[in-house]
Short mmCIF file of C-alpha atoms (C1' of nucleotides) in Angstrom, two decimals:
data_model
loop_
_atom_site.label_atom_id
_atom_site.label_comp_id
_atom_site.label_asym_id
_atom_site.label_seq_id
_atom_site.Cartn_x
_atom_site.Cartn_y
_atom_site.Cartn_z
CA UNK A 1 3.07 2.44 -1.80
CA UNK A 2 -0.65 2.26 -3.17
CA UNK A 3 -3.26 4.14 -1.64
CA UNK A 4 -6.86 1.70 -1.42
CA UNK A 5 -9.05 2.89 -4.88
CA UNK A 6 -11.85 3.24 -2.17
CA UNK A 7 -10.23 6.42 -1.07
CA UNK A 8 -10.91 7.88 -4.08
CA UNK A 9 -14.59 6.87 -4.36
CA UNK A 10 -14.76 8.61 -0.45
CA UNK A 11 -12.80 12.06 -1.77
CA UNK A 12 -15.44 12.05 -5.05
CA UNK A 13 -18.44 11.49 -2.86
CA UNK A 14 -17.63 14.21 -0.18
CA UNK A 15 -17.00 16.64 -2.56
CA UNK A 16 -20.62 15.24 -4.64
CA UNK A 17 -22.50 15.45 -0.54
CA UNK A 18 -20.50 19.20 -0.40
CA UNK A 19 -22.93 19.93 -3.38
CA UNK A 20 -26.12 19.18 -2.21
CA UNK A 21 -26.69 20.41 1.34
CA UNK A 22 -30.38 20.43 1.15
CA UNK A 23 -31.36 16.90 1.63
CA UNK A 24 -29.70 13.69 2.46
CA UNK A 25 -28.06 11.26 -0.56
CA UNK A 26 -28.27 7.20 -0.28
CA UNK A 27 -25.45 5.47 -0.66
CA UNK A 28 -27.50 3.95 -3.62
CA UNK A 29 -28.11 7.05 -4.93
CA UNK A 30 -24.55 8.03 -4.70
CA UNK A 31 -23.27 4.44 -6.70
CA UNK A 32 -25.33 5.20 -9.46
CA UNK A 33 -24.24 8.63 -9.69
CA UNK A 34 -20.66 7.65 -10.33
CA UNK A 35 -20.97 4.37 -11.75
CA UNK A 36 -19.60 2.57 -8.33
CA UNK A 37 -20.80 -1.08 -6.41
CA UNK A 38 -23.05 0.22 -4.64
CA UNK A 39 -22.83 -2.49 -1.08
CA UNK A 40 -19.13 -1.40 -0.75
CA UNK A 41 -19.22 1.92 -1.21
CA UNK A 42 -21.70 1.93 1.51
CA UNK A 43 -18.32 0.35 3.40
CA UNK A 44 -16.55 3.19 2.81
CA UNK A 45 -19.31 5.77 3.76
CA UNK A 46 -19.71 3.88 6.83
CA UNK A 47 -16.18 4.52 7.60
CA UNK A 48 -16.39 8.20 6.88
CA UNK A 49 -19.41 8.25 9.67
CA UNK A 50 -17.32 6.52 12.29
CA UNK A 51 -14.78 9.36 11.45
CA UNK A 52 -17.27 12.11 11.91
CA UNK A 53 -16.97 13.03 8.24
CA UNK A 54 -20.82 12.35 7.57
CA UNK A 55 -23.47 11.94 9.20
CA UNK A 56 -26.40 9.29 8.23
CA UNK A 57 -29.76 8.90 9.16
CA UNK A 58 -32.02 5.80 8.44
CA UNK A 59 -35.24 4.98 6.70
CA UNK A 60 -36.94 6.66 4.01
CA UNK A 61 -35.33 10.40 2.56
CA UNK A 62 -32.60 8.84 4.92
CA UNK A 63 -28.55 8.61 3.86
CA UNK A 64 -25.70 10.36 3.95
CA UNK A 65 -24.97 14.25 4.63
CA UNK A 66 -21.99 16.23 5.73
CA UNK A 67 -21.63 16.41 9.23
CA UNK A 68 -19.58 19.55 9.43
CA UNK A 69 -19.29 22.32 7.04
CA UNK A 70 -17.30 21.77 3.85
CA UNK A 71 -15.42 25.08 5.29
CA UNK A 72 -14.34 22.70 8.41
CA UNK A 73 -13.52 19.66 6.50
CA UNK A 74 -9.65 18.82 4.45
CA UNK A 75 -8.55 16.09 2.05
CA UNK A 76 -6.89 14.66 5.24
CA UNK A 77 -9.93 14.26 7.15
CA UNK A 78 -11.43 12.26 4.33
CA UNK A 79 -8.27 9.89 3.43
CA UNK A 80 -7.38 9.98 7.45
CA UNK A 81 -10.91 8.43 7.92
CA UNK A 82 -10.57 5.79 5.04
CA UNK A 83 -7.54 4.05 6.82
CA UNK A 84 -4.70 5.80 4.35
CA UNK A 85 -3.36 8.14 7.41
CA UNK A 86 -0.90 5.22 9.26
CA UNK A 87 2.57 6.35 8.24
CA UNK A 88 3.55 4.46 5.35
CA UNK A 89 7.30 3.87 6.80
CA UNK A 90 6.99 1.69 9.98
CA UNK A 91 10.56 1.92 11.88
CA UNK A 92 11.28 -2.22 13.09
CA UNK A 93 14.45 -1.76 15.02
CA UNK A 94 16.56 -3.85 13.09
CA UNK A 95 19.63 -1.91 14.10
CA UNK A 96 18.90 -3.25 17.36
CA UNK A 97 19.03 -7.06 15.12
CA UNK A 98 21.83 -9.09 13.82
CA UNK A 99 25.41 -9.27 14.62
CA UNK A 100 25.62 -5.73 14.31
CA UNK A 101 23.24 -4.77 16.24
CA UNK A 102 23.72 -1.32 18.72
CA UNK A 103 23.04 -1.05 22.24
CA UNK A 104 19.91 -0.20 23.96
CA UNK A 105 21.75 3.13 25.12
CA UNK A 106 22.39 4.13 21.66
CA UNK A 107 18.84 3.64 20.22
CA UNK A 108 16.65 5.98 22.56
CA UNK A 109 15.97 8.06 19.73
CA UNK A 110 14.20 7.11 16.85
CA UNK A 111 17.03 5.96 13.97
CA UNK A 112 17.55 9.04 11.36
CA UNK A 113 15.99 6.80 8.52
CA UNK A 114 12.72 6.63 10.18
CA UNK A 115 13.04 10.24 11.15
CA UNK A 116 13.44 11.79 7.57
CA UNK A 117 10.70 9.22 6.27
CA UNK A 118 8.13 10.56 9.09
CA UNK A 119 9.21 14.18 7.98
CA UNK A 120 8.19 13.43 4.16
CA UNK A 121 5.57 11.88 5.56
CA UNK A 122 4.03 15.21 7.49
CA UNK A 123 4.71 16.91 4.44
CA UNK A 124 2.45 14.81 3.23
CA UNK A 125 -0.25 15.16 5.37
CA UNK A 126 -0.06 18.93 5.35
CA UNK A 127 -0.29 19.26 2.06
CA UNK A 128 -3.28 17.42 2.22
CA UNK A 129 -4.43 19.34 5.09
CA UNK A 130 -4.09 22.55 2.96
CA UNK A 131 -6.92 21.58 1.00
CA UNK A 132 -10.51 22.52 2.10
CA UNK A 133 -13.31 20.65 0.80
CA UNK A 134 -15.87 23.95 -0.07
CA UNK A 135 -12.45 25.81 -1.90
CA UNK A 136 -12.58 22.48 -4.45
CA UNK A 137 -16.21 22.61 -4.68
CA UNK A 138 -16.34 26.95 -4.95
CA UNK A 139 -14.10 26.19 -7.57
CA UNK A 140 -16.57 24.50 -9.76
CA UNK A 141 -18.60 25.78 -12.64
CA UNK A 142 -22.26 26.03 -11.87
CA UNK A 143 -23.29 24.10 -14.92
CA UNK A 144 -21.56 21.13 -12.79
CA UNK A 145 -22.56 21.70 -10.04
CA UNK A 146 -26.40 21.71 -11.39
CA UNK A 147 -25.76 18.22 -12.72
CA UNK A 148 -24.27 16.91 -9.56
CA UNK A 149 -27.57 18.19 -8.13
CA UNK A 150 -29.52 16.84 -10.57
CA UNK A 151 -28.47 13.68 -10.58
CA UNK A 152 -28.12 13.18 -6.87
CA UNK A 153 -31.39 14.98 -5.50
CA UNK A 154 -34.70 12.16 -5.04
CA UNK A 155 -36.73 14.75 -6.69
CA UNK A 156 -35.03 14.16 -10.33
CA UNK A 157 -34.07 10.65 -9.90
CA UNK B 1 -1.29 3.28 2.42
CA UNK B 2 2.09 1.15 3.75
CA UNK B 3 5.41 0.97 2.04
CA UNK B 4 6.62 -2.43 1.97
CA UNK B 5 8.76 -3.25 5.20
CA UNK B 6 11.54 -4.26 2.58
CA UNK B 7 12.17 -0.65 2.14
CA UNK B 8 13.28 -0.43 5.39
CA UNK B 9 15.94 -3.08 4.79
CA UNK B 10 16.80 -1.04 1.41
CA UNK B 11 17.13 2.04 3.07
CA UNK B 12 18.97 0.56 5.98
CA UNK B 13 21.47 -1.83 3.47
CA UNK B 14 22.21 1.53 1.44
CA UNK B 15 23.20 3.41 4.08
CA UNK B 16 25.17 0.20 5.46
CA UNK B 17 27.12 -0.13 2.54
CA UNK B 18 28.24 3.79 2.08
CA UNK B 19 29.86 2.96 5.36
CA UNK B 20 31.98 0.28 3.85
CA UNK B 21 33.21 1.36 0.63
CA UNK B 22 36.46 0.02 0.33
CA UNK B 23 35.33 -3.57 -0.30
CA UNK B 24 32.29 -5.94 -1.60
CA UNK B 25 29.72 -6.94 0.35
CA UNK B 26 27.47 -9.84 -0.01
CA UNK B 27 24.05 -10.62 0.77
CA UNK B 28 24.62 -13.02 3.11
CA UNK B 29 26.85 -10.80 5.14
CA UNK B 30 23.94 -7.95 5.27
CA UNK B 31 21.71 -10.27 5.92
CA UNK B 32 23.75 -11.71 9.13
CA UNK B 33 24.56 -8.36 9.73
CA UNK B 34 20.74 -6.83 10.13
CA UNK B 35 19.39 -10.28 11.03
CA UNK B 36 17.26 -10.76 7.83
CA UNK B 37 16.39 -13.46 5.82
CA UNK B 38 18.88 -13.94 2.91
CA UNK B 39 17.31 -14.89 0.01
CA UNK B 40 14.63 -12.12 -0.19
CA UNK B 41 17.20 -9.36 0.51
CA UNK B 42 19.18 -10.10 -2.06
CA UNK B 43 15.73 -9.95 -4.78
CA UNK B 44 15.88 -6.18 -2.48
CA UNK B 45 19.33 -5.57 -3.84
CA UNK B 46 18.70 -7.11 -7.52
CA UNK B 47 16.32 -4.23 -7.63
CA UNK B 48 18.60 -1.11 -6.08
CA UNK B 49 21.09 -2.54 -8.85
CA UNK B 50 18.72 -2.60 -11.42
CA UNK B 51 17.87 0.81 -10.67
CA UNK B 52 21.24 1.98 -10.96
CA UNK B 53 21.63 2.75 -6.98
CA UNK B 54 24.10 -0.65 -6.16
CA UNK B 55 26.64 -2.42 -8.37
CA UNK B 56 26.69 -5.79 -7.80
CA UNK B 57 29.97 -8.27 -8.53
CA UNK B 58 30.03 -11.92 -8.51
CA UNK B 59 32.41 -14.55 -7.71
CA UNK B 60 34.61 -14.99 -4.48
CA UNK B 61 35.22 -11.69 -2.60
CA UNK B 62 32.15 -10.37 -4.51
CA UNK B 63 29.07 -8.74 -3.47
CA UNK B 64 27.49 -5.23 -3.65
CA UNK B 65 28.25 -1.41 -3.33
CA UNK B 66 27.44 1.68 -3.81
CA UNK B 67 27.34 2.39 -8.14
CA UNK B 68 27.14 6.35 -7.38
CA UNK B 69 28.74 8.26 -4.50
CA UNK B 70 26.70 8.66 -1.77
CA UNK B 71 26.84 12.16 -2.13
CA UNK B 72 24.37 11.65 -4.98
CA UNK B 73 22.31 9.14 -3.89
CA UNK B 74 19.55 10.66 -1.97
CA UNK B 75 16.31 8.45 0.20
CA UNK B 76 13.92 8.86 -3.07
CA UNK B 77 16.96 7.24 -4.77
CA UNK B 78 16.41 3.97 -2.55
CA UNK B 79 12.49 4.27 -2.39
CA UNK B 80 12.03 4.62 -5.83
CA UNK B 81 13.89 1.64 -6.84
CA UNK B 82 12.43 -0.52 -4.46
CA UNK B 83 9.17 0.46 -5.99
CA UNK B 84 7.28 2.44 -4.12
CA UNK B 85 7.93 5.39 -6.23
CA UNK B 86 3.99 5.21 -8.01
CA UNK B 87 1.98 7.69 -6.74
CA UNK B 88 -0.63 6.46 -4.55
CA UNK B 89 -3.46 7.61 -5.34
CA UNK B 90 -4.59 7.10 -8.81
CA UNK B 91 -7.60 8.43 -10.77
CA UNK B 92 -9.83 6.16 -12.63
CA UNK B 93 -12.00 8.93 -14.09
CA UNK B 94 -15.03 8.09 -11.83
CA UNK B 95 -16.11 11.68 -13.04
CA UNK B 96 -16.67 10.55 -16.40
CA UNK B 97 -18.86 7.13 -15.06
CA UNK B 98 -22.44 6.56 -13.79
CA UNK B 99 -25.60 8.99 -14.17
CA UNK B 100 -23.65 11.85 -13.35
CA UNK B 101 -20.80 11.22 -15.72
CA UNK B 102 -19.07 14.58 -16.95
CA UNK B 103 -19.03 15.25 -21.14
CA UNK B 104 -15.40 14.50 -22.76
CA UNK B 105 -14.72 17.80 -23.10
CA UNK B 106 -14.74 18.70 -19.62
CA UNK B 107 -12.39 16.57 -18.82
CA UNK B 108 -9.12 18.12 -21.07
CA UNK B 109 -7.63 18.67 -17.38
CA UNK B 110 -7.32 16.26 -14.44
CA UNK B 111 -9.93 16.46 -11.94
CA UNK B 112 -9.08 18.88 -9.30
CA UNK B 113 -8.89 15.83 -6.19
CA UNK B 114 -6.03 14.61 -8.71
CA UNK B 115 -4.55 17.36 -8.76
CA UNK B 116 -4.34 18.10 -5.10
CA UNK B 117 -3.02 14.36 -4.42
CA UNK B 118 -0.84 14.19 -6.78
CA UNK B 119 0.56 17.85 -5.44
CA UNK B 120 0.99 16.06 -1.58
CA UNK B 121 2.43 13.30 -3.63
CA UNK B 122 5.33 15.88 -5.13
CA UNK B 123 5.81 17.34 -1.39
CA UNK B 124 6.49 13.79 0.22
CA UNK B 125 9.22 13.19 -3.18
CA UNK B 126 10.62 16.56 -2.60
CA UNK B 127 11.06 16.05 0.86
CA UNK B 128 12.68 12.72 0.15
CA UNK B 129 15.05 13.87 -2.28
CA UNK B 130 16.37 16.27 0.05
CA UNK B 131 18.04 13.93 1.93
CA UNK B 132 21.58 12.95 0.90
CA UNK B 133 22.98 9.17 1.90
CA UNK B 134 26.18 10.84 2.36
CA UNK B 135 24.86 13.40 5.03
CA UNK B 136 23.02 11.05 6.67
CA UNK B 137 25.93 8.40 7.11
CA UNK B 138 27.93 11.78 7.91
CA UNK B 139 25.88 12.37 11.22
CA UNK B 140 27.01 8.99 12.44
CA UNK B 141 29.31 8.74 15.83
CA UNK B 142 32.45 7.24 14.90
CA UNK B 143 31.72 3.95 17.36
CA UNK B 144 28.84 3.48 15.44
CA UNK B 145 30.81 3.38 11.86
CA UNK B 146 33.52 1.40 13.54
CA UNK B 147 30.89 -1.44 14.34
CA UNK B 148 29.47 -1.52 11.28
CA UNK B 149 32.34 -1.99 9.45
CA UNK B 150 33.77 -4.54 11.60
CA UNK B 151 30.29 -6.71 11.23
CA UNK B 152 30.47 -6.27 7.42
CA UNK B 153 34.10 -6.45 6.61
CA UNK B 154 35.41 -9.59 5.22
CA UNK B 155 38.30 -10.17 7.80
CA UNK B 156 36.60 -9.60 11.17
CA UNK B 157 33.94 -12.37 10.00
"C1'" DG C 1 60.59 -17.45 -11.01
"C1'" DT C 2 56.87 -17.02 -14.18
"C1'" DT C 3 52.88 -18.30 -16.54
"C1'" DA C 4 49.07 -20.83 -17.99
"C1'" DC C 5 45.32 -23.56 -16.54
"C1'" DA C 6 41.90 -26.39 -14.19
"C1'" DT C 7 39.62 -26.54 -9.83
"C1'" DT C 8 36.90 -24.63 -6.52
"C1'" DA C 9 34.07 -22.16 -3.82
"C1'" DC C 10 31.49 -18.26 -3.69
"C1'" DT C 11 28.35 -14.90 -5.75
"C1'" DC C 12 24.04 -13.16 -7.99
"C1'" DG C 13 19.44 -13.85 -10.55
"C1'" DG C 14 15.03 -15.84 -11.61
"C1'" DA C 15 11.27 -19.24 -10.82
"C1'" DT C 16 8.27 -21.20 -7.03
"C1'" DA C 17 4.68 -21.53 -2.58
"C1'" DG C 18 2.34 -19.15 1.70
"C1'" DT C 19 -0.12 -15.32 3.92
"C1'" DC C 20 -2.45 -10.92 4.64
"C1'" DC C 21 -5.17 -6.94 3.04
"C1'" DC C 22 -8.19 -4.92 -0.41
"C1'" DT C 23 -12.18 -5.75 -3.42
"C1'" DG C 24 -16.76 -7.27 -4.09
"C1'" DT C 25 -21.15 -9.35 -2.36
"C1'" DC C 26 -24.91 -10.65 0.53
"C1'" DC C 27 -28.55 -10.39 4.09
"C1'" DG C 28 -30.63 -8.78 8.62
"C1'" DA C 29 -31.89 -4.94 12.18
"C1'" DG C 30 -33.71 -0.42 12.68
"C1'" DT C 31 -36.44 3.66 11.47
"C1'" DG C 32 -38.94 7.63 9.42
"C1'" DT C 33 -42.67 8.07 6.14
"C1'" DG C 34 -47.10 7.86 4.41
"C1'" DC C 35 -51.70 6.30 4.40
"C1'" DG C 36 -55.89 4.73 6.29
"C1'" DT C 37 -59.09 5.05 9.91
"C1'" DG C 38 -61.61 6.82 13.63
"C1'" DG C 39 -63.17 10.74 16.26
"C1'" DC D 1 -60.82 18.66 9.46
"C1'" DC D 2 -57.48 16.57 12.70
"C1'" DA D 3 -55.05 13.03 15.44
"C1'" DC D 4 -53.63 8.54 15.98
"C1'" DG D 5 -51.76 4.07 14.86
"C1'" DC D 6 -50.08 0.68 11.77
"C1'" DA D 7 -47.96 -1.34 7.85
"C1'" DC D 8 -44.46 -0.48 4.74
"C1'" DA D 9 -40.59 0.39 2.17
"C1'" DC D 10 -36.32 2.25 2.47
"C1'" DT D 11 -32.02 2.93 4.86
"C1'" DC D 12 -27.59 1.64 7.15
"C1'" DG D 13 -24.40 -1.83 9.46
"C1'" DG D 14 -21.93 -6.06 9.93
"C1'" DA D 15 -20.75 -10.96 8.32
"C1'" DC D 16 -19.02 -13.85 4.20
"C1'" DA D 17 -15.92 -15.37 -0.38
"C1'" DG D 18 -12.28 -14.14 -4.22
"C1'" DG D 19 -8.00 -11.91 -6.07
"C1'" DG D 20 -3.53 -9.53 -6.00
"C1'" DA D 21 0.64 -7.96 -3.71
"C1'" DC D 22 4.13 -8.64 -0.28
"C1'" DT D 23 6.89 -12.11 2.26
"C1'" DA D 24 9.69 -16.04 2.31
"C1'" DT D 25 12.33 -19.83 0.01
"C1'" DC D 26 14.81 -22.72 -3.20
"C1'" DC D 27 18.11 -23.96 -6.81
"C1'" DG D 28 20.86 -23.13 -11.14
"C1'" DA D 29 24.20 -20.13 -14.17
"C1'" DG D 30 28.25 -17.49 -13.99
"C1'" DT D 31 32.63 -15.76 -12.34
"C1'" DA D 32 36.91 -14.34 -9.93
"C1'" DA D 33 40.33 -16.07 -6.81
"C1'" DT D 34 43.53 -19.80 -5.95
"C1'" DG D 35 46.52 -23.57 -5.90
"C1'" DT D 36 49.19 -26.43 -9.00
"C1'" DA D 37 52.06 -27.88 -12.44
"C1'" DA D 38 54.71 -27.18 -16.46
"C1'" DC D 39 58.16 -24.31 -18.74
#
DNA sequence: GTTACATTACTCGGATAGTCCCTGTCCGAGTGTGCGTGG
DNA sequence: CCACGCACACTCGGACAGGGACTATCCGAGTAATGTAAC
C-alpha cells in the first residue's frame, strides 16, 4: 500500500497557501519554495482545483489560493482530492469463483473480509478527517511562518 | 493508494485454510478452489510462510497451514506479510528543500503532516489487528464450512 | 511378517516476461496587468 | 489629469515519454509416501 509522493507535495503546499492569505502563489513560486518540479506540481494543484480545494486565477499576480477557509478544510479533503481516497481493499467476489464457489443467495451481503477492511479503512479516513488545516498551521511558530511568507510572497521574491 | 488485489487472495486463503486444519493443503487445490491462477498464489503463500503466518510442507500429501492458531493470527497478521504493512505516506523532508527550506535544528521532530498520517496510519493497523482469523471463521454458517472443506479436502477431490 | 530401499509423483521456491499507474516534461490557450497615447 | 486601448508577459491546463511495481508464468530442487523385494 503506497500512497503517490505527490500527495505529500499537495498536503505541504496547502498548509504553505494556509499561510499567506493575502495574495495569490504560482505554482512556480510554490516549486521553488520547496525544492519541487515545478510542471507537475502544477498537476497536482490542478487536481486540488477540480476538488474545490483551491482556487486559481490566471495571468499576471495570478495562481493559486485557498478556496475555503483553512477552518473548513481536513487532511482528507486534500489526499481525497489527490486520488488517495478509493478504498485500498477492493472486494472481487472470488467466493462466488472456483469450485468452491457459494451461491448467489448466500453472497447478498458484502463478505466479512471486505467488511472489516472497509472498517479500518473509515478509521482511516476519520482520522484524517480530524485534522483541520488552520489547527496545523496555528500550531506553528511565527518565525516560520514569516519565512513561509517571505519566501512565497512576489514582493520578496 | 490500492493494496495489491493479491491480498485479497491472502486474506481469503488464510481464512480458507483455518477451516481445514486437520490436513495439508496445496496451492493448486486453493487455487482450483478460489479460481486463481496457481503459480502466483503460491509466491502469495511463500510470503505468509516467510512471515511466520503459514507452514508450508513438501512432498506428496503436502501443502500449507496455519503455523499459529487462528486465534492468534489476526487481518494485520495477513496484510503485513503480504507487504502492504509500509506506511503510505512517507516524508521526504520537503521542509528542509528549496528557498524556503527549514534550518537543521528545526527539524529534531517530524513535521507535523507526518505526524498526523502516520497517526491515521496507526488507526487503520489498530483496527486491523482487532480482528481475530479465528472469530471471523467462527461467524461462518456451518453449510458454508462444510463446502469449503469438501472443495479443499484431499478425498472429495 | 518385517524391514530396508529405490521409485515415483507430488510439493514448494526462485528466476523470467508483460502491463498498468506514477513520475517527470513539454508546449499552447487564456487573461489580468501595465504602459503609452489621446482627449 | 483622466480614460481608453493595445501589447505583453505571466498564468494555468492538457498532451506526450520513461521507470517501477504488480500480475502472470515457467521450470528446477527437494521430499514424503509407496510399492517391492529381500530377509
Amino acid at each position: 500500500m503506497k500512497l503517490p509522493e505527490s500527495a505529500e507535495w499537495a498536503l505541504h503546499s496547502v498548509t504553505a497557501l494556509a499561510q499567506v492569505p493575502s495574495e495569490a502563489v504560482s505554482a512556480r513560486r510554490l516549486a521553488e519554495h520547496f525544492g519541487l518540479p515545478a510542471p507537475y506540481l502544477s498537476k497536482q494543484l490542478a487536481l486540488l482545483v477540480r476538488a474545490g480545494v483551491l482556487s486559481a486565477s490566471t495571468g499576471p499576480r495570478g495562481g493559486f489560493r485557498l478556496a475555503r477557509s483553512a477552518s473548513s478544510l481536513t487532511l482528507l479533503d486534500v489526499v481525497e482530492a489527490i486520488g488517495g481516497s478509493a478504498d485500498p481493499y477492493t472486494c472481487h467476489e472470488i467466493r462466488q469463483q472456483g469450485r468452491g464457489a457459494a451461491p448467489p443467495e448466500e453472497c447478498i451481503e458484502p463478505c466479512l473480509l471486505a467488511q472489516k477492511m472497509r472498517e479500518a479503512y473509515l478509521a482511516w479516513r476519520e482520522s484524517l478527517r480530524a485534522v483541520v488545516i488552520s489547527e496545523l498551521v496555528g500550531s506553528l511558530s511565527d518565525e516560520v511562518v514569516a519565512r513561509t511568507r517571505a519566501s512565497l510572497t512576489r514582493t520578496a521574491g
